[in-house]
Structures are given as C-alpha cells and as structure tokens.
mmCIF file of C-alpha atoms in Angstrom:
data_model
loop_
_atom_site.group_PDB
_atom_site.id
_atom_site.type_symbol
_atom_site.label_atom_id
_atom_site.label_comp_id
_atom_site.label_asym_id
_atom_site.label_seq_id
_atom_site.Cartn_x
_atom_site.Cartn_y
_atom_site.Cartn_z
ATOM 1 C CA MET A 1 -6.133 -18.973 19.133
ATOM 2 C CA PHE A 2 -3.210 -18.133 17.524
ATOM 3 C CA GLU A 3 -0.178 -19.860 18.846
ATOM 4 C CA PRO A 4 3.026 -17.663 19.441
ATOM 5 C CA LYS A 5 4.722 -19.881 17.112
ATOM 6 C CA VAL A 6 2.388 -19.099 14.316
ATOM 7 C CA LEU A 7 2.266 -15.618 15.101
ATOM 8 C CA LYS A 8 5.954 -15.571 14.672
ATOM 9 C CA ALA A 9 5.792 -17.264 11.288
ATOM 10 C CA ILE A 10 3.149 -14.768 9.944
ATOM 11 C CA ILE A 11 4.938 -11.627 11.189
ATOM 12 C CA GLU A 12 8.250 -13.033 9.287
ATOM 13 C CA ALA A 13 5.983 -13.737 6.211
ATOM 14 C CA HIS A 14 4.828 -10.046 6.020
ATOM 15 C CA ILE A 15 8.503 -8.682 6.521
ATOM 16 C CA THR A 16 9.837 -10.829 4.000
ATOM 17 C CA LYS A 17 6.844 -9.557 1.434
ATOM 18 C CA ALA A 18 7.331 -5.840 2.768
ATOM 19 C CA LYS A 19 11.042 -5.769 1.773
ATOM 20 C CA ARG A 20 10.017 -6.587 -1.786
ATOM 21 C CA GLU A 21 7.023 -4.290 -1.887
ATOM 22 C CA HIS A 22 8.338 -1.250 -0.193
ATOM 23 C CA GLN A 23 11.079 -0.942 -2.617
ATOM 24 C CA THR A 24 8.346 -0.494 -5.141
ATOM 25 C CA TRP A 25 6.394 2.103 -3.064
ATOM 26 C CA ASP A 26 9.375 4.165 -2.433
ATOM 27 C CA LYS A 27 10.086 4.506 -6.445
ATOM 28 C CA TRP A 28 6.526 5.574 -6.821
ATOM 29 C CA ARG A 29 6.540 8.250 -4.002
ATOM 30 C CA ALA A 30 9.725 9.676 -5.384
ATOM 31 C CA TRP A 31 7.942 10.024 -8.958
ATOM 32 C CA TYR A 32 5.288 11.536 -7.031
ATOM 33 C CA ARG A 33 7.345 14.132 -5.518
ATOM 34 C CA SER A 34 9.465 14.819 -9.044
ATOM 35 C CA GLU A 35 12.328 12.885 -8.025
ATOM 36 C CA PHE A 36 12.119 10.419 -11.027
ATOM 37 C CA TRP A 37 15.741 10.373 -11.755
ATOM 38 C CA GLY A 38 16.750 10.301 -8.069
ATOM 39 C CA GLN A 39 20.612 10.371 -7.520
ATOM 40 C CA THR A 40 21.535 9.405 -11.144
ATOM 41 C CA GLN A 41 22.454 13.049 -12.151
ATOM 42 C CA SER A 42 26.036 13.674 -12.500
ATOM 43 C CA HIS A 43 28.081 16.972 -12.873
ATOM 44 C CA ASP A 44 29.191 15.597 -16.353
ATOM 45 C CA ASP A 45 25.618 15.030 -17.862
ATOM 46 C CA PRO A 46 23.054 16.907 -15.962
ATOM 47 C CA LEU A 47 20.273 16.961 -18.577
ATOM 48 C CA TYR A 48 17.521 14.934 -17.284
ATOM 49 C CA LEU A 49 13.808 15.408 -18.036
ATOM 50 C CA GLU A 50 10.627 14.616 -16.200
ATOM 51 C CA ASN A 51 6.807 14.745 -16.770
ATOM 52 C CA ASN A 52 4.958 14.274 -13.620
ATOM 53 C CA TYR A 53 1.896 12.700 -14.337
ATOM 54 C CA LEU A 54 1.631 11.067 -11.018
ATOM 55 C CA TYR A 55 1.135 14.471 -9.063
ATOM 56 C CA ALA A 56 -0.862 15.725 -11.717
ATOM 57 C CA PHE A 57 -3.323 13.116 -11.438
ATOM 58 C CA ALA A 58 -3.413 12.622 -7.653
ATOM 59 C CA ASP A 59 -3.834 16.515 -7.199
ATOM 60 C CA THR A 60 -6.725 16.498 -9.600
ATOM 61 C CA MET A 61 -8.453 13.475 -8.582
ATOM 62 C CA VAL A 62 -7.887 14.131 -4.686
ATOM 63 C CA ALA A 63 -9.277 17.753 -5.087
ATOM 64 C CA SER A 64 -12.391 16.279 -7.074
ATOM 65 C CA VAL A 65 -13.466 13.326 -4.518
ATOM 66 C CA THR A 66 -12.142 14.931 -0.929
ATOM 67 C CA PRO A 67 -14.916 17.538 0.090
ATOM 68 C CA PRO A 68 -13.490 20.794 1.524
ATOM 69 C CA ASN A 69 -15.878 20.260 4.377
ATOM 70 C CA PRO A 70 -17.080 16.929 5.078
ATOM 71 C CA ARG A 71 -20.305 16.691 6.908
ATOM 72 C CA VAL A 72 -23.130 14.072 7.425
ATOM 73 C CA THR A 73 -26.745 14.248 7.524
ATOM 74 C CA CYS A 74 -28.671 11.691 9.980
ATOM 75 C CA ILE A 75 -31.916 10.543 9.494
ATOM 76 C CA GLY A 76 -34.136 8.654 11.921
ATOM 77 C CA ARG A 77 -35.866 5.439 10.719
ATOM 78 C CA ARG A 78 -38.729 6.558 12.608
ATOM 79 C CA ASP A 79 -40.686 9.735 12.498
ATOM 80 C CA ASP A 80 -41.516 10.040 16.282
ATOM 81 C CA ASP A 81 -40.053 12.897 18.043
ATOM 82 C CA GLU A 82 -37.752 11.078 20.059
ATOM 83 C CA THR A 83 -36.071 9.409 17.226
ATOM 84 C CA VAL A 84 -35.781 12.837 15.360
ATOM 85 C CA LEU A 85 -34.252 14.652 18.113
ATOM 86 C CA ALA A 86 -31.710 11.734 18.663
ATOM 87 C CA ALA A 87 -30.877 11.725 14.944
ATOM 88 C CA GLN A 88 -30.302 15.420 15.392
ATOM 89 C CA TYR A 89 -27.787 15.018 18.336
ATOM 90 C CA ARG A 90 -25.903 12.239 16.503
ATOM 91 C CA GLU A 91 -25.605 14.517 13.439
ATOM 92 C CA ALA A 92 -24.392 17.383 15.512
ATOM 93 C CA LEU A 93 -21.625 15.122 17.241
ATOM 94 C CA ILE A 94 -20.566 13.661 14.136
ATOM 95 C CA ASN A 95 -20.072 16.828 12.509
ATOM 96 C CA ASP A 96 -18.304 18.427 15.526
ATOM 97 C CA VAL A 97 -15.788 15.454 15.570
ATOM 98 C CA LEU A 98 -15.232 15.832 11.680
ATOM 99 C CA TYR A 99 -14.556 19.613 12.442
ATOM 100 C CA ARG A 100 -12.266 18.921 15.431
ATOM 101 C CA MET A 101 -10.449 15.967 13.742
ATOM 102 C CA GLU A 102 -9.740 18.357 10.572
ATOM 103 C CA ALA A 103 -11.258 15.674 8.498
ATOM 104 C CA HIS A 104 -10.526 17.520 4.976
ATOM 105 C CA ASN A 105 -6.657 17.146 5.743
ATOM 106 C CA LEU A 106 -7.160 13.608 6.737
ATOM 107 C CA LEU A 107 -9.413 12.392 3.765
ATOM 108 C CA TRP A 108 -6.908 14.398 1.452
ATOM 109 C CA LYS A 109 -3.984 12.398 2.908
ATOM 110 C CA MET A 110 -5.853 8.706 2.929
ATOM 111 C CA ALA A 111 -7.075 9.728 -0.995
ATOM 112 C CA THR A 112 -3.084 10.463 -1.807
ATOM 113 C CA TYR A 113 -2.234 7.310 -0.351
ATOM 114 C CA ALA A 114 -4.585 5.221 -2.086
ATOM 115 C CA SER A 115 -3.920 6.702 -5.475
ATOM 116 C CA ILE A 116 -0.087 6.383 -4.984
ATOM 117 C CA TYR A 117 0.328 2.997 -2.901
ATOM 118 C CA GLY A 118 -2.603 1.548 -4.002
ATOM 119 C CA ARG A 119 -4.353 1.503 -0.487
ATOM 120 C CA ALA A 120 -4.815 3.872 2.643
ATOM 121 C CA PRO A 121 -5.061 2.504 6.151
ATOM 122 C CA LEU A 122 -6.976 4.307 8.536
ATOM 123 C CA LYS A 123 -6.940 3.504 12.436
ATOM 124 C CA SER A 124 -9.612 4.854 14.859
ATOM 125 C CA VAL A 125 -8.459 5.500 18.426
ATOM 126 C CA TRP A 126 -9.751 6.829 21.598
ATOM 127 C CA ASN A 127 -7.840 10.359 22.550
ATOM 128 C CA PHE A 128 -7.782 10.369 26.419
ATOM 129 C CA LYS A 129 -6.259 13.605 26.021
ATOM 130 C CA LEU A 130 -9.005 15.287 24.102
ATOM 131 C CA ARG A 131 -11.183 12.720 25.206
ATOM 132 C CA ARG A 132 -12.932 12.165 21.961
ATOM 133 C CA PRO A 133 -12.447 9.645 19.037
ATOM 134 C CA ASP A 134 -9.344 10.416 16.787
ATOM 135 C CA PHE A 135 -8.487 8.949 13.413
ATOM 136 C CA ILE A 136 -5.046 8.477 12.010
ATOM 137 C CA ALA A 137 -3.855 8.048 8.290
ATOM 138 C CA LEU A 138 -1.212 5.281 8.567
ATOM 139 C CA ASP A 139 1.502 4.859 6.082
ATOM 140 C CA PRO A 140 0.532 1.641 4.422
ATOM 141 C CA ARG A 141 4.171 0.080 5.196
ATOM 142 C CA TYR A 142 3.336 0.129 9.058
ATOM 143 C CA LEU A 143 0.241 -2.147 8.644
ATOM 144 C CA PHE A 144 -0.153 -5.743 7.848
ATOM 145 C CA PHE A 145 -3.359 -7.592 7.205
ATOM 146 C CA ASP A 146 -4.816 -10.983 6.220
ATOM 147 C CA MET A 147 -4.785 -10.953 2.332
ATOM 148 C CA SER A 148 -6.398 -14.008 2.134
ATOM 149 C CA ALA A 149 -9.552 -12.618 3.164
ATOM 150 C CA SER A 150 -12.201 -11.562 0.290
ATOM 151 C CA ARG A 151 -13.471 -8.614 2.046
ATOM 152 C CA TRP A 152 -12.205 -6.273 4.902
ATOM 153 C CA ASP A 153 -14.902 -7.212 7.368
ATOM 154 C CA ASP A 154 -13.710 -10.738 7.088
ATOM 155 C CA VAL A 155 -9.806 -10.115 7.851
ATOM 156 C CA ARG A 156 -8.631 -12.557 10.526
ATOM 157 C CA TYR A 157 -5.916 -10.420 11.903
ATOM 158 C CA CYS A 158 -4.054 -6.963 11.568
ATOM 159 C CA ILE A 159 -0.529 -6.390 12.496
ATOM 160 C CA GLU A 160 0.586 -2.593 13.133
ATOM 161 C CA VAL A 161 4.247 -2.090 13.167
ATOM 162 C CA THR A 162 5.597 0.258 15.670
ATOM 163 C CA THR A 163 8.885 1.752 15.999
ATOM 164 C CA LEU A 164 10.190 2.528 19.432
ATOM 165 C CA THR A 165 13.185 3.994 21.113
ATOM 166 C CA LYS A 166 14.950 2.402 23.979
ATOM 167 C CA ASP A 167 13.437 4.835 26.315
ATOM 168 C CA GLU A 168 9.908 4.566 25.055
ATOM 169 C CA PHE A 169 10.037 0.689 25.245
ATOM 170 C CA PHE A 170 10.804 0.613 28.841
ATOM 171 C CA LYS A 171 8.506 3.296 29.837
ATOM 172 C CA ARG A 172 6.053 0.971 28.275
ATOM 173 C CA ALA A 173 7.333 -2.080 30.078
ATOM 174 C CA LYS A 174 7.735 -0.139 33.584
ATOM 175 C CA LYS A 175 4.723 -1.344 35.814
ATOM 176 C CA LYS A 176 2.721 1.678 37.024
ATOM 177 C CA ARG A 177 1.735 1.933 40.878
ATOM 178 C CA GLY A 178 -1.814 0.954 41.184
ATOM 179 C CA ALA A 179 -2.392 0.275 37.194
ATOM 180 C CA LYS A 180 -5.106 -2.473 36.480
ATOM 181 C CA SER A 181 -3.975 -3.040 32.873
ATOM 182 C CA LYS A 182 -1.376 -5.661 32.107
ATOM 183 C CA GLN A 183 2.311 -4.850 31.581
ATOM 184 C CA TYR A 184 5.018 -6.375 29.267
ATOM 185 C CA ASP A 185 6.417 -9.633 30.540
ATOM 186 C CA PRO A 186 9.991 -8.703 32.231
ATOM 187 C CA GLY A 187 11.046 -12.150 30.892
ATOM 188 C CA VAL A 188 10.367 -11.255 27.533
ATOM 189 C CA VAL A 189 11.366 -7.571 27.861
ATOM 190 C CA LYS A 190 15.043 -8.877 28.664
ATOM 191 C CA LYS A 191 15.271 -10.481 25.092
ATOM 192 C CA ALA A 192 14.522 -7.290 23.213
ATOM 193 C CA GLN A 193 17.341 -6.256 20.989
ATOM 194 C CA PHE A 194 18.267 -2.734 20.165
ATOM 195 C CA GLY A 195 19.706 -1.122 17.291
ATOM 196 C CA SER A 196 19.517 1.124 14.139
ATOM 197 C CA PHE A 197 15.979 1.914 12.714
ATOM 198 C CA PRO A 198 14.952 -1.018 10.580
ATOM 199 C CA LYS A 199 16.249 -0.725 7.130
ATOM 200 C CA TRP A 200 13.035 -2.173 5.472
ATOM 201 C CA LEU A 201 11.008 0.917 6.852
ATOM 202 C CA GLN A 202 13.357 3.410 5.431
ATOM 203 C CA ASP A 203 12.724 5.279 2.173
ATOM 204 C CA SER A 204 15.322 3.691 -0.317
ATOM 205 C CA GLU A 205 14.548 6.323 -2.871
ATOM 206 C CA ASP A 206 14.865 9.402 -0.718
ATOM 207 C CA PRO A 207 17.598 11.901 -1.221
ATOM 208 C CA THR A 208 17.508 13.184 2.277
ATOM 209 C CA ALA A 209 17.598 9.652 3.753
ATOM 210 C CA SER A 210 21.137 10.196 4.923
ATOM 211 C CA MET A 211 20.247 13.361 6.836
ATOM 212 C CA ASN A 212 17.473 11.152 8.618
ATOM 213 C CA ASP A 213 19.653 8.219 9.354
ATOM 214 C CA ASP A 214 22.051 10.593 11.059
ATOM 215 C CA ILE A 215 18.983 11.720 13.262
ATOM 216 C CA ARG A 216 17.927 8.167 13.902
ATOM 217 C CA LYS A 217 21.202 7.036 14.816
ATOM 218 C CA VAL A 218 21.114 9.143 17.905
ATOM 219 C CA PHE A 219 18.661 6.502 19.476
ATOM 220 C CA GLU A 220 18.310 2.705 19.900
ATOM 221 C CA TRP A 221 15.442 1.594 18.139
ATOM 222 C CA VAL A 222 13.239 -1.721 18.582
ATOM 223 C CA THR A 223 10.191 -2.595 16.527
ATOM 224 C CA VAL A 224 7.139 -3.935 18.420
ATOM 225 C CA TYR A 225 4.341 -5.773 16.360
ATOM 226 C CA GLU A 226 0.782 -5.002 17.893
ATOM 227 C CA VAL A 227 -1.243 -7.971 16.709
ATOM 228 C CA TYR A 228 -5.215 -7.708 16.615
ATOM 229 C CA ASP A 229 -6.477 -11.376 16.542
ATOM 230 C CA PHE A 230 -10.340 -11.095 15.426
ATOM 231 C CA VAL A 231 -11.087 -14.384 15.548
ATOM 232 C CA ASN A 232 -10.385 -15.108 19.325
ATOM 233 C CA GLU A 233 -10.500 -11.364 20.132
ATOM 234 C CA ASN A 234 -7.076 -11.281 21.672
ATOM 235 C CA TYR A 235 -4.278 -8.486 21.475
ATOM 236 C CA TYR A 236 -0.864 -9.132 21.472
ATOM 237 C CA HIS A 237 2.641 -7.347 21.380
ATOM 238 C CA MET A 238 5.337 -9.336 19.748
ATOM 239 C CA LEU A 239 9.015 -9.168 18.963
ATOM 240 C CA GLU A 240 10.651 -10.074 16.003
ATOM 241 C CA ASP A 241 12.384 -13.069 16.171
ATOM 242 C CA VAL A 242 10.902 -13.717 19.738
ATOM 243 C CA GLU A 243 7.946 -16.503 19.864
ATOM 244 C CA ASP A 244 6.844 -15.656 23.257
ATOM 245 C CA PRO A 245 4.608 -12.289 23.543
ATOM 246 C CA LEU A 246 5.467 -9.253 25.306
ATOM 247 C CA PHE A 247 1.628 -8.674 26.052
ATOM 248 C CA MET A 248 -1.384 -10.731 25.477
ATOM 249 C CA GLY A 249 -4.716 -9.478 26.469
ATOM 250 C CA ASP A 250 -8.272 -8.723 25.098
ATOM 251 C CA LEU A 251 -9.018 -6.522 22.075
ATOM 252 C CA PRO A 252 -8.497 -2.744 23.209
ATOM 253 C CA TYR A 253 -12.272 -1.952 22.111
ATOM 254 C CA VAL A 254 -15.133 -3.774 22.899
ATOM 255 C CA PHE A 255 -17.810 -1.876 20.367
ATOM 256 C CA VAL A 256 -14.964 -1.540 17.926
ATOM 257 C CA PRO A 257 -13.133 -4.802 17.572
ATOM 258 C CA ASN A 258 -11.304 -3.724 14.545
ATOM 259 C CA PRO A 259 -10.139 -0.221 14.746
ATOM 260 C CA PHE A 260 -8.740 -0.531 11.139
ATOM 261 C CA SER A 261 -10.383 0.398 7.802
ATOM 262 C CA ILE A 262 -8.881 0.733 4.449
ATOM 263 C CA LEU A 263 -9.496 2.838 1.296
ATOM 264 C CA THR A 264 -8.764 1.373 -2.212
ATOM 265 C CA PHE A 265 -9.923 2.983 -5.441
ATOM 266 C CA ASN A 266 -9.061 -0.053 -7.598
ATOM 267 C CA ASP A 267 -9.150 -3.642 -7.356
ATOM 268 C CA ASN A 268 -6.392 -6.090 -8.171
ATOM 269 C CA LEU A 269 -8.601 -9.027 -8.703
ATOM 270 C CA LEU A 270 -6.300 -10.787 -6.765
ATOM 271 C CA ASP A 271 -6.486 -9.634 -2.990
ATOM 272 C CA ILE A 272 -8.161 -6.765 -1.268
ATOM 273 C CA GLY A 273 -4.557 -4.697 -1.193
ATOM 274 C CA GLY A 274 -5.730 -2.606 -4.084
ATOM 275 C CA LEU A 275 -4.141 -1.280 -7.257
ATOM 276 C CA SER A 276 -1.984 1.709 -7.442
ATOM 277 C CA ASP A 277 -2.520 3.994 -10.187
ATOM 278 C CA SER A 278 1.289 4.383 -10.164
ATOM 279 C CA GLN A 279 1.722 0.631 -11.264
ATOM 280 C CA LEU A 280 -0.856 1.218 -14.153
ATOM 281 C CA VAL A 281 1.133 4.159 -15.728
ATOM 282 C CA GLU A 282 4.582 2.917 -14.521
ATOM 283 C CA ARG A 283 5.958 2.102 -17.797
ATOM 284 C CA GLN A 284 4.263 4.786 -20.039
ATOM 285 C CA GLN A 285 5.804 7.552 -17.374
ATOM 286 C CA ARG A 286 9.321 5.601 -17.809
ATOM 287 C CA ARG A 287 9.456 5.701 -21.133
ATOM 288 C CA LEU A 288 8.099 9.332 -21.634
ATOM 289 C CA ASN A 289 10.821 10.891 -19.288
ATOM 290 C CA GLU A 290 13.480 8.694 -21.119
ATOM 291 C CA LEU A 291 12.110 9.977 -24.447
ATOM 292 C CA ASP A 292 12.191 13.636 -23.378
ATOM 293 C CA THR A 293 15.383 13.365 -21.771
ATOM 294 C CA LEU A 294 16.828 11.997 -25.121
ATOM 295 C CA GLU A 295 15.230 14.980 -27.000
ATOM 296 C CA LEU A 296 16.637 17.371 -24.666
ATOM 297 C CA ARG A 297 20.041 16.016 -25.116
ATOM 298 C CA HIS A 298 19.453 15.631 -28.742
ATOM 299 C CA ALA A 299 18.799 19.338 -28.407
ATOM 300 C CA GLN A 300 21.737 20.505 -26.942
ATOM 301 C CA SER A 301 24.026 18.358 -29.248
ATOM 302 C CA SER A 302 22.550 20.076 -32.066
ATOM 303 C CA ILE A 303 23.681 23.501 -30.789
ATOM 304 C CA PRO A 304 26.104 24.621 -33.795
ATOM 305 C CA VAL A 305 29.691 25.204 -32.892
ATOM 306 C CA THR A 306 31.799 27.969 -34.365
ATOM 307 C CA VAL A 307 34.601 26.329 -36.524
ATOM 308 C CA ILE A 308 37.577 28.387 -37.660
ATOM 309 C CA ASN A 309 40.055 27.721 -40.545
ATOM 310 C CA GLU A 310 43.472 28.382 -39.196
ATOM 311 C CA ALA A 311 45.170 27.855 -42.249
ATOM 312 C CA LEU A 312 43.372 31.264 -43.611
ATOM 313 C CA CYS A 313 44.064 33.271 -40.522
ATOM 314 C CA ASP A 314 47.170 34.901 -39.376
ATOM 315 C CA ASN A 315 46.530 35.157 -35.659
ATOM 316 C CA PRO A 316 43.992 32.377 -35.109
ATOM 317 C CA GLU A 317 44.288 32.499 -31.088
ATOM 318 C CA ASP A 318 43.701 36.246 -30.982
ATOM 319 C CA PHE A 319 40.761 35.669 -33.528
ATOM 320 C CA VAL A 320 39.387 32.927 -31.121
ATOM 321 C CA ASP A 321 39.256 35.209 -28.149
ATOM 322 C CA GLN A 322 37.520 37.824 -29.767
ATOM 323 C CA VAL A 323 34.860 35.562 -31.329
ATOM 324 C CA SER A 324 34.158 34.108 -27.618
ATOM 325 C CA THR A 325 33.935 37.504 -26.058
ATOM 326 C CA ALA A 326 31.836 39.367 -28.736
ATOM 327 C CA THR A 327 28.510 38.485 -27.221
ATOM 328 C CA SER A 328 26.759 41.911 -27.277
ATOM 329 C CA PRO A 329 25.055 43.692 -30.041
ATOM 330 C CA GLY A 330 27.655 46.104 -31.856
ATOM 331 C CA ASP A 331 30.733 43.968 -30.985
ATOM 332 C CA VAL A 332 33.427 44.297 -33.619
ATOM 333 C CA VAL A 333 35.836 41.507 -34.269
ATOM 334 C CA ARG A 334 38.972 42.078 -36.502
ATOM 335 C CA LEU A 335 40.151 39.549 -38.792
ATOM 336 C CA HIS A 336 43.278 39.194 -40.535
ATOM 337 C CA GLY A 337 42.596 36.686 -43.394
ATOM 338 C CA ARG A 338 45.052 35.337 -45.654
ATOM 339 C CA ASN A 339 45.245 35.387 -49.641
ATOM 340 C CA ALA A 340 42.186 37.304 -49.577
ATOM 341 C CA ALA A 341 40.316 34.271 -48.498
ATOM 342 C CA PRO A 342 36.424 35.283 -48.178
ATOM 343 C CA ILE A 343 34.898 35.378 -44.335
ATOM 344 C CA THR A 344 32.936 32.262 -45.291
ATOM 345 C CA ALA A 345 36.043 30.486 -45.968
ATOM 346 C CA ILE A 346 37.575 31.023 -42.510
ATOM 347 C CA LEU A 347 34.482 30.971 -40.100
ATOM 348 C CA GLY A 348 31.662 28.592 -40.266
ATOM 349 C CA THR A 349 29.629 26.314 -37.845
ATOM 350 C CA THR A 350 28.868 22.471 -37.498
ATOM 351 C CA PRO A 351 25.963 21.161 -39.394
ATOM 352 C CA THR A 352 22.865 20.083 -37.087
ATOM 353 C CA THR A 353 20.958 17.330 -37.327
ATOM 354 C CA THR A 354 17.225 17.142 -37.391
ATOM 355 C CA LEU A 355 15.026 15.106 -34.782
ATOM 356 C CA SER A 356 13.046 12.377 -36.536
ATOM 357 C CA PRO A 357 9.503 13.181 -36.883
ATOM 358 C CA GLU A 358 8.616 9.887 -35.311
ATOM 359 C CA PHE A 359 9.866 11.260 -31.930
ATOM 360 C CA ALA A 360 6.819 13.508 -31.807
ATOM 361 C CA GLU A 361 4.477 10.658 -32.628
ATOM 362 C CA ILE A 362 5.835 8.512 -29.958
ATOM 363 C CA ARG A 363 5.614 11.108 -27.533
ATOM 364 C CA ASP A 364 1.909 11.745 -28.147
ATOM 365 C CA ARG A 365 0.839 8.145 -28.181
ATOM 366 C CA ILE A 366 2.581 7.857 -24.747
ATOM 367 C CA GLU A 367 0.781 10.686 -23.352
ATOM 368 C CA ALA A 368 -2.391 9.800 -24.795
ATOM 369 C CA SER A 369 -1.908 6.358 -23.015
ATOM 370 C CA ILE A 370 -1.308 7.828 -19.680
ATOM 371 C CA GLN A 371 -4.427 10.117 -19.889
ATOM 372 C CA PHE A 372 -6.500 7.544 -21.021
ATOM 373 C CA VAL A 373 -5.436 5.055 -18.234
ATOM 374 C CA LEU A 374 -5.573 7.846 -15.597
ATOM 375 C CA GLY A 375 -8.784 9.554 -17.210
ATOM 376 C CA ILE A 376 -7.350 12.995 -17.048
ATOM 377 C CA PRO A 377 -8.343 15.236 -19.733
ATOM 378 C CA GLU A 378 -5.955 18.031 -20.452
ATOM 379 C CA TYR A 379 -8.399 20.942 -19.521
ATOM 380 C CA ALA A 380 -8.650 19.338 -15.869
ATOM 381 C CA ARG A 381 -4.997 20.897 -15.547
ATOM 382 C CA GLY A 382 -5.819 24.185 -17.054
ATOM 383 C CA VAL A 383 -5.046 23.609 -20.897
ATOM 384 C CA ALA A 384 -7.303 25.283 -23.246
#
C-alpha cells in the first residue's frame, strides 16, 4: 500500500517534471497552430515566414490511420449456434457504442496528440447520464503515470490531474443524504487552499492566454490529484502539499482496474512515454523558418530605392513629390535639369545584391531531411 507520504512525494516529483516538459509541449503545439514566431513580431520588423511541416504531417498521417467509420467484427472461437449468436450480439453492441461516441473524432484527436506530444491518453468511464461506456481523450499534461514500467499493463499507478472551482470542490465534499459511497474527509477539506489556475497547466505559448486568464480569474481554483493504485487496488484523492488523502477507497471499476490506455507511435527507447514527431524535426523546422525569414528580409532590402541628384535639379522637392505620386500608367513627371544633364545623371536607383546560391541548396537539404524523417512525400500534399 502506498503510504500518504510516498504519494505526496510522487505527486511533487511529477509536477516538477511537468513544469519542464509542458514548456516544450506548448512550443510544439504553437508550431502546429502556425504560431512558430509567437509574439516576437514587432511593428518595426514584421517580416517573419513559417513552414508548417508539423500540421502538414499530422493532417496527412491522421487522415491515413484514422478510419472514417470505425467498426469491428467479432468471430466466435467455436462454431456452435450459441457462440455465433453471442458474437453477433457483441459485435452489434460494440459498433453501436462506437457510433454513439463518435469514435472517428475521438481517434482523430488521439492520433494528433500522439504525433505532436508523443503520447495520447484515453480514459474509459461509465456515463450514468447516457447509461453506456464513454471514452475521453485526455490532454497528456493532465495524466501522470509510472514511467518505470516496461509496458503499459505493468504500470503501478496513474494520477489524473483535475482542476476544480471552489463551488465544484465543496459540492464533492458535501455529504449527500442516503449516499452509500464515502465522501471527502472534512478535516482534510479544511486544508484546501484556493487560488488562481495553476501556472504549469496553462499554455505559455498561447497568444490568447491573457484572455483565458481573465476568465479563469473569475473563479477560485483547487487542484485534486486522483491516484489509481493498481498494486493494492486502492483509489485516492489528494491535495498538493497535503499528506493526508481527501478520499481513500477501492478502485472505481471492478472489471476494468485501469481505466486508462495510451497511444504512442514512436518509441523513445527510455520509457513508455513515447516520442513526438515534433521532437524529431524540431531543429530542422527551426532552421528552415529562420532561413526563409532571412531570405524574405533580403528580398525586401533588395528592392531598389530611387535616388535623385539634387545638384542637377532646379526644384528637387517638387520633383520628388511628382515621382512619388506618379504610380499609374501614363503619368507625366516634369523635370527642370541643369546644364542639360541627361536623365540618367539626375535619376537613378540603388544597386541590388544577389542572394547566394547556397541559400537554395541549404533550404532543399533541410526540406529533404524533414520529409525523410517524417516520411511525407510531396505528392501526399498534392504536389505534382
């Protein structure tokens, strides 16, 4: 049995790790949403260019691996009539649940999470309102689990992070009349500290974060950690920095001890947390965007600037105004030159510099590296 002191230490260790990991996830999510440059753009220098290979890959990959109408076929182990009929009933039940839960959207979201973050947790619950099983694709930042296990079936614990408003928390803590299930410990409830929404659960790269913060400031929040102990088959609700549990009981489901499952596409060879496709091409993506931005700035700086030799012009101010406003075909500009100077001596443009051919070569090499790592040929995105 996990001692309360051990549970408190485990939660604190996961929070410390999450504060570092979530910053990287926020960055990758911003890249997926075409927000690579974030808030670095300024009014003085707005030239930033982005190549969004993460979205292109995730969109192509998810469309390939996610069936538009998920269905299963159940085949009995025996050929007798009773087994065949039972298999048909089970197949109809499973496919009905898949249809009602809109499994296509759920699988699409999980595949996107697994590609961008490296893993996608899924929680199975019983929906009392709908009176059927329900499945929730969790944001990976809201689930901690035993990283020391070699496979998912051997994890010793899972911890779901739940954020509750003050009203929601006391609604849980309030003892209902005639309720058979245990309620929160009143002594531990008094130790709950309410405040702002946890910073480490917020998106540090979200440009609309300030707006979300304003909405969250309306409420007082508390974080409850729901701990599933699969070794001793116990279930806890814990508060941060409080050793005693709010609630302790048996696991919620008898036939499904671990209601969580996890989807990963790549193995990181270190733990079962998976490997993100974003991490595999992070440096190439960054260098490609920087290279294209430099090329764009070079293109802008190479635009010729009109130069006027005022020493050979009688009224340079008037001539400058005429040249700057003569932008339509057929416009006429009057010029009073001195000493019969030719127009080429009075009016000219600044020389333009050429871009090094190595720019194109380096860019092609970076693009080829990204496409090789992600495995996305150009024709998959409609390129002839």
